[in-house]
Short mmCIF file of C-alpha atoms and ligand atoms in Angstrom, two decimals:
data_model
loop_
_atom_site.label_atom_id
_atom_site.label_comp_id
_atom_site.label_asym_id
_atom_site.label_seq_id
_atom_site.Cartn_x
_atom_site.Cartn_y
_atom_site.Cartn_z
CA MET A 1 -10.12 -12.64 37.94
CA GLU A 2 -11.99 -9.96 39.45
CA LYS A 3 -12.30 -6.82 36.87
CA MET A 4 -10.28 -4.05 38.47
CA TRP A 5 -14.00 -1.96 38.04
CA ALA A 6 -15.19 -4.55 40.05
CA GLY A 7 -15.96 -1.87 42.95
CA ARG A 8 -18.99 -0.36 41.29
CA PHE A 9 -20.95 -3.75 40.52
CA GLU A 10 -23.33 -6.74 42.87
CA LYS A 11 -22.99 -9.06 40.41
CA ALA A 12 -20.06 -10.67 37.93
CA LEU A 13 -19.76 -10.00 33.63
CA ASP A 14 -21.48 -12.65 32.16
CA LYS A 15 -18.83 -15.20 30.39
CA SER A 16 -20.36 -14.75 27.33
CA ALA A 17 -20.81 -10.49 27.65
CA ASP A 18 -17.69 -10.77 29.83
CA ASP A 19 -15.76 -12.95 26.08
CA PHE A 20 -17.61 -10.71 23.54
CA ASN A 21 -16.95 -8.01 25.70
CA SER A 22 -12.38 -9.15 25.54
CA SER A 23 -10.09 -7.41 22.82
CA ILE A 24 -6.76 -8.87 24.20
CA HIS A 25 -6.92 -12.06 21.72
CA PHE A 26 -6.04 -8.67 19.11
CA ASP A 27 -4.82 -5.67 21.22
CA LYS A 28 -2.40 -7.93 22.23
CA LYS A 29 -0.20 -7.10 19.08
CA MET A 30 0.22 -3.45 20.61
CA TYR A 31 2.24 -5.39 24.06
CA LYS A 32 4.95 -3.20 23.06
CA GLN A 33 3.56 0.10 22.65
CA ASP A 34 1.36 -0.17 25.54
CA ILE A 35 4.62 -0.64 27.53
CA LYS A 36 6.83 1.89 26.04
CA GLY A 37 3.66 4.35 26.45
CA SER A 38 3.53 3.34 30.11
CA LEU A 39 7.20 3.92 31.23
CA GLU A 40 7.31 7.04 29.65
CA HIS A 41 3.53 7.96 31.32
CA ALA A 42 4.82 6.67 34.68
CA SER A 43 8.76 8.90 34.23
CA MET A 44 6.46 11.80 33.64
CA LEU A 45 4.75 11.51 36.78
CA CYS A 46 7.32 11.52 38.87
CA SER A 47 9.26 14.24 37.17
CA VAL A 48 6.20 16.44 38.34
CA GLY A 49 6.55 14.90 41.55
CA ILE A 50 3.13 13.01 41.31
CA LEU A 51 5.36 9.80 41.82
CA SER A 52 8.08 8.69 44.12
CA SER A 53 11.19 8.34 42.09
CA ASP A 54 11.59 4.76 44.09
CA ASP A 55 8.13 4.25 42.58
CA LEU A 56 9.50 4.87 39.65
CA ASP A 57 12.08 2.88 39.91
CA LYS A 58 9.48 -0.21 40.67
CA ILE A 59 7.19 0.46 38.12
CA THR A 60 10.75 1.02 35.55
CA ASN A 61 11.69 -2.35 36.33
CA GLY A 62 8.56 -3.65 36.08
CA LEU A 63 7.45 -2.85 33.17
CA LEU A 64 11.13 -3.52 31.65
CA SER A 65 10.80 -7.35 33.57
CA ILE A 66 7.05 -8.16 31.64
CA LEU A 67 8.14 -6.97 28.43
CA ASP A 68 11.16 -9.03 28.85
CA ASP A 69 9.49 -11.60 29.38
CA LEU A 70 6.79 -11.43 26.59
CA ASN A 71 9.40 -11.33 24.48
CA SER A 72 10.85 -14.06 25.50
CA GLY A 73 7.83 -16.51 25.69
CA ALA A 74 8.11 -16.57 29.47
CA LEU A 75 4.73 -14.72 30.38
CA THR A 76 2.27 -15.94 27.97
CA PHE A 77 -0.65 -13.43 28.18
CA ASP A 78 -4.51 -14.18 30.28
CA GLU A 79 -6.84 -14.27 27.63
CA ASN A 80 -9.85 -13.39 30.11
CA ALA A 81 -7.89 -10.43 31.06
CA GLU A 82 -10.53 -7.38 29.07
CA ASP A 83 -7.90 -6.13 26.86
CA ILE A 84 -3.20 -5.47 26.47
CA HIS A 85 -3.90 -2.35 28.62
CA MET A 86 -5.82 -4.09 31.62
CA PHE A 87 -3.34 -7.04 31.41
CA VAL A 88 -0.27 -5.07 32.14
CA GLU A 89 -1.28 -3.03 34.72
CA ALA A 90 -2.57 -6.60 36.16
CA GLU A 91 0.65 -8.48 35.78
CA LEU A 92 2.44 -4.64 36.76
CA THR A 93 0.74 -5.20 40.21
CA LYS A 94 1.11 -9.00 40.74
CA ARG A 95 4.91 -8.24 40.28
CA ILE A 96 5.07 -4.63 42.45
CA GLY A 97 2.84 -4.32 44.55
CA ASP A 98 1.21 -0.67 44.73
CA ALA A 99 3.27 0.90 43.11
CA GLY A 100 1.79 -0.41 40.42
CA LYS A 101 -1.53 0.99 41.11
CA ARG A 102 -0.09 4.47 41.00
CA LEU A 103 1.08 3.56 37.09
CA HIS A 104 -2.50 4.52 36.11
CA THR A 105 -2.86 7.84 37.56
CA ALA A 106 -3.92 10.83 34.72
CA ARG A 107 -4.76 8.63 32.24
CA SER A 108 -6.91 6.86 31.14
CA ARG A 109 -7.85 3.67 28.99
CA ASN A 110 -9.32 6.12 26.30
CA ASP A 111 -6.16 8.18 25.68
CA GLN A 112 -3.75 4.93 26.30
CA VAL A 113 -5.68 3.18 23.80
CA ALA A 114 -5.46 6.18 21.32
CA LEU A 115 -1.60 6.68 22.08
CA ASP A 116 -1.05 2.80 22.09
CA LEU A 117 -3.03 2.56 18.61
CA ARG A 118 -1.33 5.64 16.79
CA LEU A 119 2.54 3.90 18.42
CA TYR A 120 1.55 0.52 16.78
CA MET A 121 0.76 2.13 13.68
CA ARG A 122 3.46 3.92 12.71
CA ASP A 123 5.48 1.69 13.22
CA GLU A 124 3.89 -0.98 10.94
CA THR A 125 3.38 1.77 8.21
CA ASN A 126 7.12 2.49 8.70
CA SER A 127 7.42 -0.85 7.89
CA ILE A 128 5.48 -0.50 4.96
CA ILE A 129 6.48 2.56 3.13
CA VAL A 130 10.17 -0.28 3.22
CA LEU A 131 8.27 -2.66 1.69
CA LEU A 132 7.18 -0.21 -1.10
CA LYS A 133 10.40 1.19 -1.66
CA LYS A 134 12.09 -3.05 -2.02
CA LEU A 135 9.30 -2.76 -5.43
CA ILE A 136 9.51 0.00 -6.69
CA GLY A 137 13.64 -0.57 -6.47
CA ALA A 138 12.59 -4.74 -8.20
CA VAL A 139 10.28 -3.24 -10.56
CA LEU A 140 13.07 -0.45 -11.41
CA THR A 141 15.69 -3.13 -12.27
CA GLN A 142 13.26 -5.09 -14.47
CA ALA A 143 12.68 -1.58 -16.29
CA LYS A 144 16.17 -0.36 -16.38
CA SER A 145 16.81 -3.96 -18.70
CA ASN A 146 14.17 -3.26 -20.60
CA GLN A 147 13.94 -0.55 -22.53
CA ASP A 148 14.45 -2.03 -25.46
CA ALA A 149 11.60 -4.40 -25.74
CA ILE A 150 9.28 -2.68 -27.40
CA MET A 151 5.07 -4.10 -27.02
CA PRO A 152 1.70 -3.00 -27.40
CA GLY A 153 0.79 0.52 -25.06
CA TYR A 154 -3.20 -0.65 -24.69
CA THR A 155 -6.41 1.33 -24.49
CA HIS A 156 -9.78 -0.94 -23.99
CA LEU A 157 -7.86 -3.88 -24.08
CA GLN A 158 -6.81 -3.22 -27.92
CA ARG A 159 -4.24 -2.71 -29.70
CA ALA A 160 -3.05 1.21 -29.22
CA GLN A 161 0.32 2.77 -29.92
CA PRO A 162 4.55 1.56 -29.41
CA ILE A 163 5.38 1.90 -26.07
CA THR A 164 8.80 -0.07 -24.19
CA PHE A 165 7.76 -2.50 -21.17
CA SER A 166 10.60 -0.27 -19.20
CA HIS A 167 8.01 2.91 -20.05
CA HIS A 168 4.98 0.26 -18.98
CA LEU A 169 6.77 -0.28 -16.06
CA LEU A 170 7.29 2.77 -14.51
CA ALA A 171 4.26 3.81 -14.59
CA TYR A 172 3.86 1.20 -12.11
CA CYS A 173 6.59 2.76 -9.74
CA MET A 174 4.72 6.53 -10.01
CA MET A 175 2.26 5.06 -8.15
CA PHE A 176 3.50 3.12 -5.94
CA MET A 177 6.56 6.68 -5.04
CA ARG A 178 2.68 7.99 -4.84
CA ASP A 179 1.72 5.74 -2.21
CA ILE A 180 4.90 6.28 -0.73
CA THR A 181 3.79 10.12 -0.11
CA ARG A 182 0.42 9.50 0.87
CA LEU A 183 1.51 7.51 3.70
CA LYS A 184 4.19 10.31 4.56
CA ASP A 185 1.39 12.78 4.77
CA ALA A 186 -1.01 10.07 6.97
CA LEU A 187 2.49 9.83 9.07
CA ALA A 188 3.00 13.50 9.21
CA ARG A 189 -0.88 14.36 10.25
CA MET A 190 -1.25 11.77 12.58
CA ASN A 191 1.88 11.99 14.70
CA TYR A 192 0.48 14.14 17.82
CA SER A 193 -0.37 12.06 20.97
CA PRO A 194 -3.08 12.15 22.77
CA LEU A 195 -1.63 10.77 26.06
CA GLY A 196 -3.00 13.01 28.79
CA SER A 197 -6.18 13.28 27.65
CA CYS A 198 -7.76 11.44 29.85
CA ALA A 199 -10.91 9.92 29.85
CA LEU A 200 -12.63 12.89 27.88
CA ALA A 201 -11.32 16.01 29.61
CA GLY A 202 -8.17 15.75 30.82
CA THR A 203 -7.12 16.09 34.32
CA THR A 204 -6.56 17.88 37.65
CA TYR A 205 -2.81 16.67 37.51
CA ASN A 206 -0.09 19.20 36.95
CA THR A 207 1.25 16.53 34.06
CA ASN A 208 3.69 17.31 31.37
CA ARG A 209 1.90 16.39 27.63
CA ASP A 210 4.90 18.16 26.03
CA ILE A 211 7.59 15.66 27.86
CA VAL A 212 6.12 12.12 27.04
CA ALA A 213 4.67 13.35 23.72
CA GLU A 214 8.47 14.57 22.58
CA LYS A 215 10.11 11.51 24.55
CA LEU A 216 7.33 9.51 21.71
CA GLY A 217 8.85 11.53 19.19
CA PHE A 218 5.96 13.06 18.78
CA ASP A 219 5.77 16.18 16.84
CA GLY A 220 2.69 17.77 19.48
CA VAL A 221 -0.24 16.93 21.29
CA CYS A 222 -3.17 16.47 20.53
CA MET A 223 -4.88 20.05 21.58
CA ASN A 224 -8.68 18.88 22.26
CA SER A 225 -8.28 15.79 24.99
CA ILE A 226 -12.21 15.30 23.40
CA ASP A 227 -10.50 14.85 19.69
CA GLY A 228 -7.72 13.12 21.25
CA VAL A 229 -9.50 10.19 22.09
CA SER A 230 -12.22 10.33 19.78
CA ASP A 231 -10.18 10.67 16.27
CA ARG A 232 -9.56 7.67 14.11
CA ASP A 233 -9.11 9.79 11.18
CA TYR A 234 -5.16 8.35 10.89
CA CYS A 235 -7.42 4.77 10.49
CA ILE A 236 -8.90 6.18 8.20
CA GLU A 237 -6.09 8.04 6.19
CA LEU A 238 -4.18 5.20 6.34
CA GLU A 239 -6.31 2.16 5.20
CA SER A 240 -7.49 4.62 2.80
CA ALA A 241 -3.93 4.50 1.38
CA PHE A 242 -3.16 0.36 2.44
CA ALA A 243 -6.48 0.31 0.49
CA THR A 244 -4.37 2.67 -2.59
CA VAL A 245 -2.03 0.80 -2.02
CA MET A 246 -3.75 -2.77 -3.01
CA MET A 247 -5.77 -0.71 -6.07
CA HIS A 248 -2.04 -0.33 -7.18
CA LEU A 249 -0.80 -3.78 -6.92
CA SER A 250 -4.16 -5.37 -8.10
CA ARG A 251 -3.81 -3.44 -11.26
CA PHE A 252 -0.58 -5.02 -11.70
CA SER A 253 -1.73 -8.37 -10.93
CA GLU A 254 -4.05 -8.66 -13.41
CA GLU A 255 -1.57 -7.76 -15.90
CA ILE A 256 1.08 -9.94 -14.91
CA ILE A 257 -2.13 -12.12 -14.90
CA LEU A 258 -2.82 -11.68 -18.66
CA TRP A 259 0.69 -11.21 -19.87
CA SER A 260 1.85 -15.23 -18.29
CA SER A 261 -1.43 -16.39 -20.22
CA TRP A 262 -1.10 -18.37 -23.64
CA GLU A 263 -3.00 -15.57 -25.54
CA PHE A 264 -0.26 -13.01 -24.79
CA LYS A 265 3.27 -14.97 -22.88
CA PHE A 266 5.09 -11.60 -22.29
CA VAL A 267 6.77 -12.80 -19.30
CA GLU A 268 7.37 -15.76 -18.18
CA LEU A 269 6.55 -15.80 -14.15
CA ASP A 270 9.14 -18.52 -12.08
CA ASP A 271 8.47 -21.18 -11.14
CA SER A 272 8.38 -20.60 -7.14
CA TYR A 273 5.82 -18.62 -7.83
CA THR A 274 3.42 -20.48 -9.49
CA THR A 275 1.75 -22.97 -8.67
CA GLY A 276 0.29 -26.57 -10.61
CA SER A 277 -3.33 -27.97 -10.99
CA SER A 278 -4.54 -31.45 -9.41
CA ILE A 279 -5.85 -32.35 -12.27
CA MET A 280 -4.59 -30.57 -16.15
CA PRO A 281 -1.05 -31.51 -16.14
CA GLN A 282 0.06 -28.47 -18.85
CA LYS A 283 -1.10 -25.81 -16.03
CA LYS A 284 0.97 -23.28 -14.88
CA ASN A 285 -1.19 -20.46 -13.24
CA PRO A 286 -0.63 -16.63 -11.39
CA ASP A 287 -1.40 -17.78 -8.03
CA MET A 288 0.04 -15.21 -6.64
CA ALA A 289 -1.35 -12.22 -8.57
CA GLU A 290 -4.66 -13.42 -8.32
CA LEU A 291 -4.10 -13.74 -4.38
CA VAL A 292 -2.82 -10.35 -4.68
CA ARG A 293 -5.78 -9.19 -6.78
CA GLY A 294 -8.39 -11.13 -4.85
CA LYS A 295 -7.59 -9.82 -1.41
CA THR A 296 -7.19 -5.95 -2.21
CA GLY A 297 -11.44 -6.42 -1.97
CA ARG A 298 -11.24 -6.58 1.77
CA VAL A 299 -8.25 -4.51 2.35
CA TYR A 300 -10.98 -2.35 0.94
CA GLY A 301 -13.51 -3.73 3.08
CA ASP A 302 -11.59 -2.92 6.23
CA LEU A 303 -11.85 0.78 5.67
CA MET A 304 -15.74 1.00 4.87
CA ALA A 305 -15.85 -0.61 8.10
CA THR A 306 -14.27 2.17 9.60
CA LEU A 307 -15.57 4.58 8.26
CA THR A 308 -19.11 2.68 9.01
CA MET A 309 -17.80 2.46 12.80
CA LEU A 310 -17.20 5.32 13.41
CA LYS A 311 -20.55 8.06 11.16
CA GLY A 312 -22.73 7.35 14.55
CA ILE A 313 -20.90 7.95 17.27
CA PRO A 314 -21.23 10.42 19.88
CA LEU A 315 -18.58 12.16 20.96
CA ALA A 316 -16.02 11.01 23.43
CA TYR A 317 -14.50 7.64 23.48
CA ASN A 318 -17.27 4.58 22.54
CA LYS A 319 -16.91 0.77 22.87
CA ASP A 320 -17.53 1.06 18.93
CA MET A 321 -14.29 2.29 18.65
CA GLN A 322 -13.04 -1.78 20.24
CA GLU A 323 -13.20 -2.38 16.25
CA ASP A 324 -11.31 0.11 15.04
CA LYS A 325 -8.06 -2.50 15.54
CA GLU A 326 -9.25 -5.02 13.60
CA ALA A 327 -9.50 -3.98 10.59
CA ILE A 328 -6.59 -1.81 10.80
CA PHE A 329 -4.64 -4.79 12.13
CA ASP A 330 -6.43 -6.81 8.88
CA SER A 331 -5.46 -3.74 6.54
CA VAL A 332 -1.82 -3.46 6.79
CA GLU A 333 -1.04 -7.53 8.04
CA THR A 334 -2.79 -7.70 4.20
CA VAL A 335 -0.58 -5.08 2.66
CA ALA A 336 2.43 -6.49 3.99
CA LYS A 337 1.72 -9.91 2.92
CA CYS A 338 0.91 -8.97 -0.25
CA LEU A 339 4.24 -6.85 -0.57
CA GLU A 340 6.05 -10.32 0.26
CA VAL A 341 5.09 -12.22 -1.94
CA PHE A 342 4.81 -9.81 -4.65
CA ILE A 343 8.44 -8.26 -5.36
CA PRO A 344 10.35 -11.38 -5.29
CA MET A 345 7.35 -12.43 -7.91
CA ILE A 346 7.88 -8.83 -9.94
CA GLU A 347 12.42 -9.74 -9.28
CA THR A 348 11.98 -13.49 -10.99
CA MET A 349 9.74 -12.96 -13.57
CA LYS A 350 11.72 -12.79 -17.22
CA PRO A 351 9.89 -10.81 -19.94
CA ILE A 352 9.92 -12.76 -23.16
CA LYS A 353 10.43 -8.97 -25.59
CA GLU A 354 10.14 -11.66 -28.65
CA ASN A 355 6.56 -11.86 -28.38
CA MET A 356 6.58 -8.51 -27.15
CA TYR A 357 7.30 -7.39 -30.05
CA ASN A 358 5.43 -9.77 -32.49
CA ALA A 359 2.56 -8.89 -31.18
CA ALA A 360 3.75 -4.99 -31.66
CA CYS A 361 4.00 -5.86 -35.06
CA ARG A 362 0.48 -6.10 -35.44
CA GLY A 363 -3.08 -4.48 -34.79
CA PHE A 364 -1.83 -1.48 -37.33
CA ILE A 365 0.03 1.02 -33.13
CA ASN A 366 2.33 2.53 -35.82
CA ALA A 367 -1.32 4.25 -36.94
CA THR A 368 -1.08 7.50 -35.46
CA ASP A 369 3.24 8.13 -36.57
CA LEU A 370 1.37 7.62 -40.13
CA ALA A 371 -1.02 9.93 -39.36
CA ASP A 372 1.92 12.28 -37.61
CA TYR A 373 3.56 12.07 -40.80
CA LEU A 374 1.13 13.53 -43.71
CA THR A 375 0.62 16.42 -40.79
CA LYS A 376 4.34 16.84 -39.66
CA LYS A 377 4.26 17.76 -44.62
CA GLY A 378 1.36 19.83 -44.30
CA MET A 379 -2.17 18.24 -43.85
CA PRO A 380 -4.24 19.18 -41.49
CA PHE A 381 -4.31 16.54 -38.83
CA ARG A 382 -8.09 16.14 -38.29
CA SER A 383 -7.32 14.79 -43.24
CA ALA A 384 -4.51 12.60 -42.19
CA TYR A 385 -6.23 11.15 -39.59
CA LYS A 386 -9.11 10.21 -41.62
CA ILE A 387 -7.57 9.38 -45.05
CA VAL A 388 -4.66 6.50 -42.44
CA GLY A 389 -8.41 5.42 -40.94
CA THR A 390 -8.91 4.26 -45.02
CA ILE A 391 -6.11 2.96 -45.41
CA VAL A 392 -6.36 0.93 -42.24
CA GLY A 393 -9.74 -0.43 -43.71
CA ARG A 394 -8.30 -1.49 -45.85
CA CYS A 395 -5.26 -3.34 -44.57
CA VAL A 396 -7.85 -4.75 -42.14
CA LYS A 397 -10.08 -6.11 -45.16
CA GLU A 398 -6.36 -7.62 -47.33
CA ASN A 399 -4.59 -8.83 -44.50
CA ILE A 400 -1.48 -7.08 -44.76
CA THR A 401 0.23 -4.40 -42.26
CA LEU A 402 0.78 -0.38 -42.47
CA ASP A 403 5.03 -1.44 -43.71
CA LYS A 404 4.40 -4.24 -46.02
CA LEU A 405 1.58 -2.18 -47.99
CA PRO A 406 2.61 -1.00 -51.37
CA LEU A 407 3.99 2.81 -52.30
CA GLU A 408 1.75 2.65 -55.30
CA VAL A 409 -1.54 1.73 -52.94
CA TYR A 410 -0.65 5.27 -50.50
CA LYS A 411 0.14 7.34 -53.38
CA GLU A 412 -4.55 6.77 -54.61
CA TYR A 413 -4.63 7.63 -51.38
CA SER A 414 -2.67 10.93 -51.72
CA ASP A 415 0.57 12.73 -52.72
CA VAL A 416 2.26 13.49 -50.11
CA PHE A 417 3.41 10.12 -48.95
CA ASP A 418 6.50 8.77 -50.30
CA THR A 419 8.66 6.70 -49.14
CA ASP A 420 10.30 7.57 -46.59
CA LEU A 421 6.94 6.29 -45.03
CA TYR A 422 8.02 3.52 -44.38
CA ASN A 423 11.30 4.41 -41.96
CA GLU A 424 8.65 6.87 -40.25
CA ILE A 425 6.15 4.14 -38.89
CA SER A 426 9.24 1.61 -37.91
CA LEU A 427 8.48 0.61 -34.09
CA GLU A 428 11.93 2.04 -33.52
CA THR A 429 11.02 5.12 -34.77
CA CYS A 430 7.53 5.46 -32.96
CA ILE A 431 9.51 4.87 -30.23
CA SER A 432 13.08 7.09 -30.65
CA LYS A 433 10.98 10.37 -31.93
CA ARG A 434 8.72 10.38 -28.87
CA ILE A 435 9.98 12.80 -27.20
CA SER A 436 7.91 15.01 -25.07
CA LYS A 437 8.84 14.50 -21.36
CA GLY A 438 6.67 11.41 -19.61
CA SER A 439 6.96 9.80 -23.36
CA THR A 440 7.80 6.13 -24.04
CA GLY A 441 11.11 7.60 -26.26
CA TYR A 442 14.27 5.28 -25.30
CA GLU A 443 15.59 9.59 -23.10
CA SER A 444 12.73 10.17 -21.71
CA VAL A 445 12.87 6.84 -19.91
CA LYS A 446 16.26 7.16 -19.32
CA GLU A 447 15.50 10.66 -17.27
CA GLN A 448 12.50 8.48 -15.50
CA ILE A 449 14.56 6.07 -14.53
CA LYS A 450 16.84 8.94 -13.36
CA TYR A 451 13.72 10.10 -11.12
CA VAL A 452 12.46 7.12 -9.95
CA GLU A 453 16.28 6.26 -8.96
CA GLU A 454 16.09 10.16 -7.51
CA PHE A 455 13.58 8.68 -5.70
CA LEU A 456 15.17 5.98 -3.53
CA LYS A 457 18.53 8.03 -3.04
N1 LIG B 501 -9.97 -2.26 24.91
C1 LIG B 501 -10.70 -1.48 24.49
C2 LIG B 501 -10.40 -0.55 23.36
O1 LIG B 501 -9.84 -1.31 22.24
C3 LIG B 501 -9.51 -0.22 25.09
C4 LIG B 501 -10.63 1.03 25.62
C5 LIG B 501 -11.65 1.16 26.55
N2 LIG B 501 -11.48 2.42 27.73
C6 LIG B 501 -12.84 1.71 27.52
N3 LIG B 501 -13.92 2.98 29.03
N4 LIG B 501 -13.69 1.48 28.15
O2 LIG B 501 -10.66 0.17 22.20
#
């Protein structure tokens, strides 16, 4: 196929260079957005008198028929085309003749691709937000039905203080809620139309960029045409937000992997989200969670690739920028795939409350509460902390837990100890007495559940 720009050249592009240069095998994903943008561009050109209404009719019908045929599969992408923009324009001209050649008036591929990618990423990001809401809903459902499940909370992966499984899960709800607001922030900042920036300098035609922007659902136009065609900040912001989503999913995955091991057995994953081994008959592996954790690296890589691609290029458009698409497509598709498998994995996960409770009984996780007991009776916290530390040391040696240590022994360390200490350090008390906002206390957890529910409304 002859290139649109062939007039300037004496020789055709070498086949290897042509293949190297072509982006249609990945930018064909944006055909709907490309056609949508062209429809609005054409109708604007007509409204300001640049296109006749006869040409507009032909262009509109032609573009809509291409859209239908691509949707139905009646038309397939010509992999020899340079990119999706050239493909659609060539197909249009094939179908409607000269009117098709008028479409590209007062437009360049530079502003066209900038527009298409914004439209495409806006759609994709909104789908990710829907998935994140579903995920929060799934985690919240588990949180609601596990408000009484006491487990050890950890720091340094060492048992630290008693918490409820519900409280722990709600921490993930907070992360995914921030992910949504982060994506919405990025969407708001990128919602300006680059179309009409043309190659870089704007145009001599009397176009109306604002109408096109409004029709395409933008909040306005990019105010500097050079920036309009060379800005890819939104790719970086979205990739960064996606990388953060993956980091959250990866931390959650790591915990699920630990929890489903025999060493913890806090949860049992459903058979439909686990795999077996080719040699070890007993194995049930958390492959989905491991893959999510593993795929996090490539989403980080996509962000790095885009940042690095942009760092050295002068204004305005450079072909380097064609590399923006594969990275951001991979980023958003990976996040979507991970969420699609993660959500049902969470929905079907069965918590084993008994094992959580047994783990909470060992490890002296009520030691802080014992120190607080002495402090509330008037002892300075540091002194109480030291006494309890000494008692824990003794218990470790004697292989006994704090709740089993007789009162006489406690009295050896301080007269302040009395029989009420045993109630103070029971795991249920440790939870119910946590009254600070955001804490693991039963009431606080109920408040957090409401907070998440409000967010989802
Ligand atoms: N396929 C190109 C891209 O993705 C479209 C823009 C081409 N513009 C140009 N002047 N070569 O970036």
